[in-house]
CSV table of C-alpha atoms in Angstrom, one decimal:
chain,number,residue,atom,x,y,z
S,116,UNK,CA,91.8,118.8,48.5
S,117,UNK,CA,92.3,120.4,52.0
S,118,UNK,CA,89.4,122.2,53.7
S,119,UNK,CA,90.4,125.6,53.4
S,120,UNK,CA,88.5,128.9,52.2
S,121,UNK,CA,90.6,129.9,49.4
S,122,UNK,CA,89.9,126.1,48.0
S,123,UNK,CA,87.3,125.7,45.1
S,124,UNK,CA,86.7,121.9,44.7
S,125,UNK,CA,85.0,120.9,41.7
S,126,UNK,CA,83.4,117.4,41.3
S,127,UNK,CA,84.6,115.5,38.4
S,128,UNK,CA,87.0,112.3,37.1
S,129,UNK,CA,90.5,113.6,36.8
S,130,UNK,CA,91.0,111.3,33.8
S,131,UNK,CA,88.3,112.8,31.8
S,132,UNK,CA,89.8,115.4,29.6
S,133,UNK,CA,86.7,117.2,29.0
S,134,UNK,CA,85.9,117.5,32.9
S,135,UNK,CA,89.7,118.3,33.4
S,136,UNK,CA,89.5,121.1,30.7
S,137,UNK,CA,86.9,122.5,32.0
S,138,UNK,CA,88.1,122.6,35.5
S,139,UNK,CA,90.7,124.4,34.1
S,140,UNK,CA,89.1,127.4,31.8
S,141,UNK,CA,90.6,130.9,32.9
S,142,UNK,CA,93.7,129.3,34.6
S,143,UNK,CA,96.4,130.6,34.0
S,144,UNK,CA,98.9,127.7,35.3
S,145,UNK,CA,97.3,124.2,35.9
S,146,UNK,CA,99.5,122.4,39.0
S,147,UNK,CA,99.6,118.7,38.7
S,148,UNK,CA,99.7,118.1,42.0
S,149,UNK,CA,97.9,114.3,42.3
S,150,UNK,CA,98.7,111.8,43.9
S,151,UNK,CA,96.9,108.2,43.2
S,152,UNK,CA,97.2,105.5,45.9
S,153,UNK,CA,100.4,104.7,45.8
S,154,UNK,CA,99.5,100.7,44.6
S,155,UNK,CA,97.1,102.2,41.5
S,156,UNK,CA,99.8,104.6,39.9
S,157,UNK,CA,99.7,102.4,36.5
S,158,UNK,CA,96.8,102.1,36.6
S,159,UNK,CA,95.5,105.8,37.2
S,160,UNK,CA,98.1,108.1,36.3
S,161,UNK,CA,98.1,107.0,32.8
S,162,UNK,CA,94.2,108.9,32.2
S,163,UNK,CA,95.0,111.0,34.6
S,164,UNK,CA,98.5,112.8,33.1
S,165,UNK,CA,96.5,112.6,29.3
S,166,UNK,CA,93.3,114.7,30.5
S,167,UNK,CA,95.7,117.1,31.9
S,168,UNK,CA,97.9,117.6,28.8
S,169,UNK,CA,94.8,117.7,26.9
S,170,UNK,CA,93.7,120.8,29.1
S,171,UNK,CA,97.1,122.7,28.8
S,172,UNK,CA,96.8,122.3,25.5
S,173,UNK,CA,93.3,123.4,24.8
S,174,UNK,CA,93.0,126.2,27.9
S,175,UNK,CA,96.6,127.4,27.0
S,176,UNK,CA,97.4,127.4,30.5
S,177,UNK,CA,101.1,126.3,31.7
S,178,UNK,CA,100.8,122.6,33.0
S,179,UNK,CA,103.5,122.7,36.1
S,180,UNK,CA,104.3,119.5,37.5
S,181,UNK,CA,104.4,118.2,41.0
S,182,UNK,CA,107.0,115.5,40.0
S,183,UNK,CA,109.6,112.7,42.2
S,184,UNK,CA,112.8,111.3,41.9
S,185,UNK,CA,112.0,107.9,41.0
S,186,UNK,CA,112.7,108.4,37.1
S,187,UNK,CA,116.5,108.7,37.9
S,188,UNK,CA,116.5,105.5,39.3
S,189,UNK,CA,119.3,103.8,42.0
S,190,UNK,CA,121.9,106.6,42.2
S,191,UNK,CA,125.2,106.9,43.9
S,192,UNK,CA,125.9,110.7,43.8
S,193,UNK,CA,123.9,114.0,44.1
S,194,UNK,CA,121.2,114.2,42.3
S,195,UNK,CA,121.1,117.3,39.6
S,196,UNK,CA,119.5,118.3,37.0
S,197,UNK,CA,120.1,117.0,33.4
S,198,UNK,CA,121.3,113.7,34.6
S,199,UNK,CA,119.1,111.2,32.4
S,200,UNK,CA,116.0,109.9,33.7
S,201,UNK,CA,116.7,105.4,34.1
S,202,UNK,CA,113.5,104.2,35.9
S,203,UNK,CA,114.1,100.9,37.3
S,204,UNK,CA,110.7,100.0,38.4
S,205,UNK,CA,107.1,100.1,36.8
S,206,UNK,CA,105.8,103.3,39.5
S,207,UNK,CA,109.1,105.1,38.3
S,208,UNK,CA,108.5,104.0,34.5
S,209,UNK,CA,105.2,105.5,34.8
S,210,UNK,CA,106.3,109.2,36.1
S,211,UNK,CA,109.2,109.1,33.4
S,212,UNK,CA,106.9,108.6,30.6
S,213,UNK,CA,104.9,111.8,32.4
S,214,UNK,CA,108.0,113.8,32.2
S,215,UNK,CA,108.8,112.4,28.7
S,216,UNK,CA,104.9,112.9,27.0
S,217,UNK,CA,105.2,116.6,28.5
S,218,UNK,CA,108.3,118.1,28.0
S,219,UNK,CA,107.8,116.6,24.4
S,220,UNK,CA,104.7,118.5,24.0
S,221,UNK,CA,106.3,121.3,25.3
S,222,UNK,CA,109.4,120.9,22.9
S,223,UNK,CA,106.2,120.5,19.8
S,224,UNK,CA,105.3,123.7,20.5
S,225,UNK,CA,101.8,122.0,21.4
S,226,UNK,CA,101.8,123.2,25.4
S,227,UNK,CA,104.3,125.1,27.9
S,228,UNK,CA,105.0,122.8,30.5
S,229,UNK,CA,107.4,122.6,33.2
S,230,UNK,CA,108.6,120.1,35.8
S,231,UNK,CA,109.5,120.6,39.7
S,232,UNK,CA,110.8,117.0,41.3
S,233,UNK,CA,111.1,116.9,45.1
S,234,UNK,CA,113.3,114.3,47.6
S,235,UNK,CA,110.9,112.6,50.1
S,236,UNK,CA,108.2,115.5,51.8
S,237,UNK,CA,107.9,116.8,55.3
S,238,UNK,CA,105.0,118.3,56.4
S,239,UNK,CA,102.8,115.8,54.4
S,240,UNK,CA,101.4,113.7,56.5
S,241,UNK,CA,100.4,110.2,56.1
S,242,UNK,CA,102.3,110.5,52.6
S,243,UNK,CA,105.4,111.6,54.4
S,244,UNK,CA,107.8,108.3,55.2
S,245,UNK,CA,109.3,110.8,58.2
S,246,UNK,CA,106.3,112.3,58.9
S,247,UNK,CA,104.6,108.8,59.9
S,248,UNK,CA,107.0,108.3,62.6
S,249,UNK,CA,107.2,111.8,63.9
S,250,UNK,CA,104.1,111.7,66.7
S,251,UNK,CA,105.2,108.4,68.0
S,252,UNK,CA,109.4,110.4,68.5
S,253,UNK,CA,107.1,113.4,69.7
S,254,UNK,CA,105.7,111.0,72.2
S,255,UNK,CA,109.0,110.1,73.7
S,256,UNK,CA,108.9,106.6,72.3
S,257,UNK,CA,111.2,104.7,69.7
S,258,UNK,CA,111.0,104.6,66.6
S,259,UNK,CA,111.7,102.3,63.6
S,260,UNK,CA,112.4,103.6,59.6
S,261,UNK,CA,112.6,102.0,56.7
S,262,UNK,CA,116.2,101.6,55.2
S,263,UNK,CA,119.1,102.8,57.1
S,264,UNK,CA,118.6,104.8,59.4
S,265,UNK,CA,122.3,106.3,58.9
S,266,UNK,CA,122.4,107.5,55.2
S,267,UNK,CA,122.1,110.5,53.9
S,268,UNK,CA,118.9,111.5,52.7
S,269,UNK,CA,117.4,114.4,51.5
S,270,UNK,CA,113.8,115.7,52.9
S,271,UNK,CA,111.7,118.7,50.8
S,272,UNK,CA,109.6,120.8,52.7
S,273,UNK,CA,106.3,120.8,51.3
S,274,UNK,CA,106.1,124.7,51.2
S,275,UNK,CA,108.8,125.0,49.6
S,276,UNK,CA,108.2,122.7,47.1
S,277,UNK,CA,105.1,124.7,46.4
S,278,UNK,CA,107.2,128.2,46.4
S,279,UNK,CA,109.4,125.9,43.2
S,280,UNK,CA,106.2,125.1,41.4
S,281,UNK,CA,104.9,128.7,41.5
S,282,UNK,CA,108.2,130.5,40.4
S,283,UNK,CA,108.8,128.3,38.0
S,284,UNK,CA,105.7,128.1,36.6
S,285,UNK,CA,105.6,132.0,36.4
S,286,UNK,CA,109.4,132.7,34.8
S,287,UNK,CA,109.0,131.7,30.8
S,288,UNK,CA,112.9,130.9,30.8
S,289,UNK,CA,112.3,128.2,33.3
S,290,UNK,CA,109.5,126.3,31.1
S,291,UNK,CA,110.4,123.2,28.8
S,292,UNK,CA,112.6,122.2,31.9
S,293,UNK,CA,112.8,119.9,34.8
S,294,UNK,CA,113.3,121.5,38.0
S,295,UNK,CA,114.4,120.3,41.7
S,296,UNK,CA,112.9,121.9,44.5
S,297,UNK,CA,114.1,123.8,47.0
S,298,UNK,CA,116.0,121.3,49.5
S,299,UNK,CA,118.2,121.6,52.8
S,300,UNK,CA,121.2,119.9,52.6
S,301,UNK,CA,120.9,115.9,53.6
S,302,UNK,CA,120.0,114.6,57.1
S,303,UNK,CA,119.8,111.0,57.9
S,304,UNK,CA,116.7,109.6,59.4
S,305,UNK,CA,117.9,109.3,62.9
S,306,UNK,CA,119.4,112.8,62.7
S,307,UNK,CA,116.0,114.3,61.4
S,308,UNK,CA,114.3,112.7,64.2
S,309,UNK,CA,116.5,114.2,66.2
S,310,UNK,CA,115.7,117.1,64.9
S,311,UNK,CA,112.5,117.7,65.3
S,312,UNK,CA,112.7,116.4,68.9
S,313,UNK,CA,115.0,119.0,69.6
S,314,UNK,CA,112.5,121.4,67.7
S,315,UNK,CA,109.9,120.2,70.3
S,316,UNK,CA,112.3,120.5,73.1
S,317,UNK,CA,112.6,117.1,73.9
S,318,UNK,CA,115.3,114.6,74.1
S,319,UNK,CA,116.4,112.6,70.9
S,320,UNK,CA,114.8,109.0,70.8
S,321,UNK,CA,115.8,105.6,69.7
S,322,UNK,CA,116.0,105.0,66.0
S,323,UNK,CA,115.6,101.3,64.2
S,324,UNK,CA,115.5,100.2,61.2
S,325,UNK,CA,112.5,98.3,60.3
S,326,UNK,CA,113.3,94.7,59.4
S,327,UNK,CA,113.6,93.8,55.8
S,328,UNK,CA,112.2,90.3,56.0
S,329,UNK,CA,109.4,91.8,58.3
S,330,UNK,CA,108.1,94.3,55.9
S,331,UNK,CA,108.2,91.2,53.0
S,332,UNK,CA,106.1,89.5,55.1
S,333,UNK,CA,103.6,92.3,55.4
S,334,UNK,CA,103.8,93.4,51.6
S,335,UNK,CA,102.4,89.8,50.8
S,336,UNK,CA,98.9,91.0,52.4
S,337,UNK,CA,99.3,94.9,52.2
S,338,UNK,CA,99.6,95.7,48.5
S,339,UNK,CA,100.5,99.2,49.5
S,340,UNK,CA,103.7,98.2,51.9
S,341,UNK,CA,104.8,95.9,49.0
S,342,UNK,CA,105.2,98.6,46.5
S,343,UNK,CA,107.6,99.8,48.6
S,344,UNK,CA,110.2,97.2,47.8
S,345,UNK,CA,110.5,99.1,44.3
S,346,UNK,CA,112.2,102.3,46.1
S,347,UNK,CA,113.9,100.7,48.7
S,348,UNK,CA,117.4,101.7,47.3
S,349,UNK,CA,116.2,105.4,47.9
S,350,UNK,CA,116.6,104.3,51.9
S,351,UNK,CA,119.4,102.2,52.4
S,352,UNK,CA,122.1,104.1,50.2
S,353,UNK,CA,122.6,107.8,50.2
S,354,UNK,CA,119.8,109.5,48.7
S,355,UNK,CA,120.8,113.6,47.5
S,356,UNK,CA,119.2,115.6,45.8
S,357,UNK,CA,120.9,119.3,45.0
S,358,UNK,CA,119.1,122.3,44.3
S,359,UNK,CA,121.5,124.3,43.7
S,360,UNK,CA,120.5,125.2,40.2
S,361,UNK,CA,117.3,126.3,41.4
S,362,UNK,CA,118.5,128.6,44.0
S,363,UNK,CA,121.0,130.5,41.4
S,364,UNK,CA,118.3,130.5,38.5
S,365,UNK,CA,115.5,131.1,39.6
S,366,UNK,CA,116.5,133.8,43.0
S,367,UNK,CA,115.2,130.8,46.2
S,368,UNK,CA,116.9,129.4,49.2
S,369,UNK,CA,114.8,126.9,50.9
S,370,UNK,CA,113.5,127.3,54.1
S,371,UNK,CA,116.0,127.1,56.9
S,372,UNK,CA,116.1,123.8,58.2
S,373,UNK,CA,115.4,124.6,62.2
S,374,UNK,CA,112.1,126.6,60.9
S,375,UNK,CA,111.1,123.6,59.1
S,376,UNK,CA,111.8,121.5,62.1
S,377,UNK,CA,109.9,123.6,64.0
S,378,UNK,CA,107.1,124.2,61.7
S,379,UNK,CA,106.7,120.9,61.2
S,380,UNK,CA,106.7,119.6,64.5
S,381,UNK,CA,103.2,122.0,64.9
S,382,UNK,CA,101.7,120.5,61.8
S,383,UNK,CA,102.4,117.0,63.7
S,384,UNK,CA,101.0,118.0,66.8
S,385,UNK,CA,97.8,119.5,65.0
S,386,UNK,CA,97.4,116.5,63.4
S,387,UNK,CA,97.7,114.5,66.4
S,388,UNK,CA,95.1,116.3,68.2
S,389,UNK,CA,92.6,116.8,65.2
């Protein structure tokens, strides 16, 4: 977890329920925020997502999820809640089963539980498929995406993601559901570089697409680029998600997209110089 003074970190194996449960006594929500390297999901989420249901169910606590996208699988409109989860790949297989093995619980009267699902993050980082080309943009230099870097695709800030989790988490109606969070309306990849280049006070620069056959080739030694050939329809169709629902139900707008721009474009630089 980060390094910050209002962070407790507790040493212990995530998929042990008993260290889990105990982590969790006196909580009064339990956010599922992990993230396993990104080539170990089916292998670690599996222990990982049972020690936490096994908390919620023993502490009491509401488990809220930090969830994705990937359980709708290859889409060709807006994203909203309710549509039916059709993973098309074993990482999005693995976060549909999550959703399915909690809201279950839930429905069994056995936890509470509820779900947020975000579009790709800003302001996270390494883990951020925009963020990883951001100080090289910042720089003045050109940069190169994966996908197209012309469709529509929709970017959550991390904050606001977090603002979804807690309000939901904290409004009983909401619970038993799956949420989206709080999102701006779609930019492409070149116009979000744009963006925050503009947010920085500098001129746009050139955006590529990374080649297909290139990033093959790397996948066959990286294990971690090659997992990305499972979610590559997320980048070179138009990718939406719409959080309308959110927004009406639950009384949030997301952060305006220029303040996220610029907010981000700090975190970037801090990063940079850290």
């Amino acid at each position: 977890g980060p390094d910050r003074p209002e962070v407790e970190r507790v040493r212990g194996d995530a998929g042990d329920p008993a260290a889990v449960t105990a982590a969790a006594r006196g909580a009064a929500v339990i956010y599922n925020c992990v993230n396993p390297p990104y080539d170990k999901w089916a292998e670690l989420w599996p222990p990982i997502a049972s020690a936490v249901l096994a908390a919620a169910e023993s502490t009491g606590a509401v488990l809220a999820t930090a969830a994705n996208l990937y359980p709708y699988g290859p889409v060709t409109e807006p994203m909203r809640e309710g549509r039916p989860d059709r993973p098309a790949g074993p990482k999005a297989r693995v976060r549909a089963e999550m959703t399915a093995q909690a809201l279950g619980r839930h429905r069994d009267g056995r936890i509470r539980a509820v779900e947020v699902r975000a579009s790709d993050y800003l302001g996270a980082g390494e883990q951020s498929v925009l963020d990883r080309v951001l100080p090289r943009a910042l720089a003045g230099r050109p940069v190169r995406v994966i996908g197209a870097p012309d469709q529509a695709h929709s970017w959550t800030w991390v904050a606001d993601m977090a603002r979804t989790l807690v309000a939901a988490a904290a409004y009983e109606p909401a619970l038993g559901r799956v949420w989206h969070a709080l999102t701006n309306p779609p930019r492409t990849q070149r116009e979000a570089v744009a963006d925050h280049c503009r947010a920085a006070g500098l001129p746009p620069v050139r955006v590529r697409a990374l080649p297909h056959l290139g990033l093959r080739a790397v996948g066959l030694v990286n294990p971690v680029v090659r997992e990305l050939e499972e979610t590559r329809y997320q980048f070179v169709r138009p990718f939406v998600l719409d959080s309308t629902a959110t927004e009406r139900e639950l009384g949030l707008a997301p952060t305006d997209w220029d303040d996220v721009c610029r907010a981000n474009v700090a975190l970037v630089r801090a990063r940079s110089a850290g």
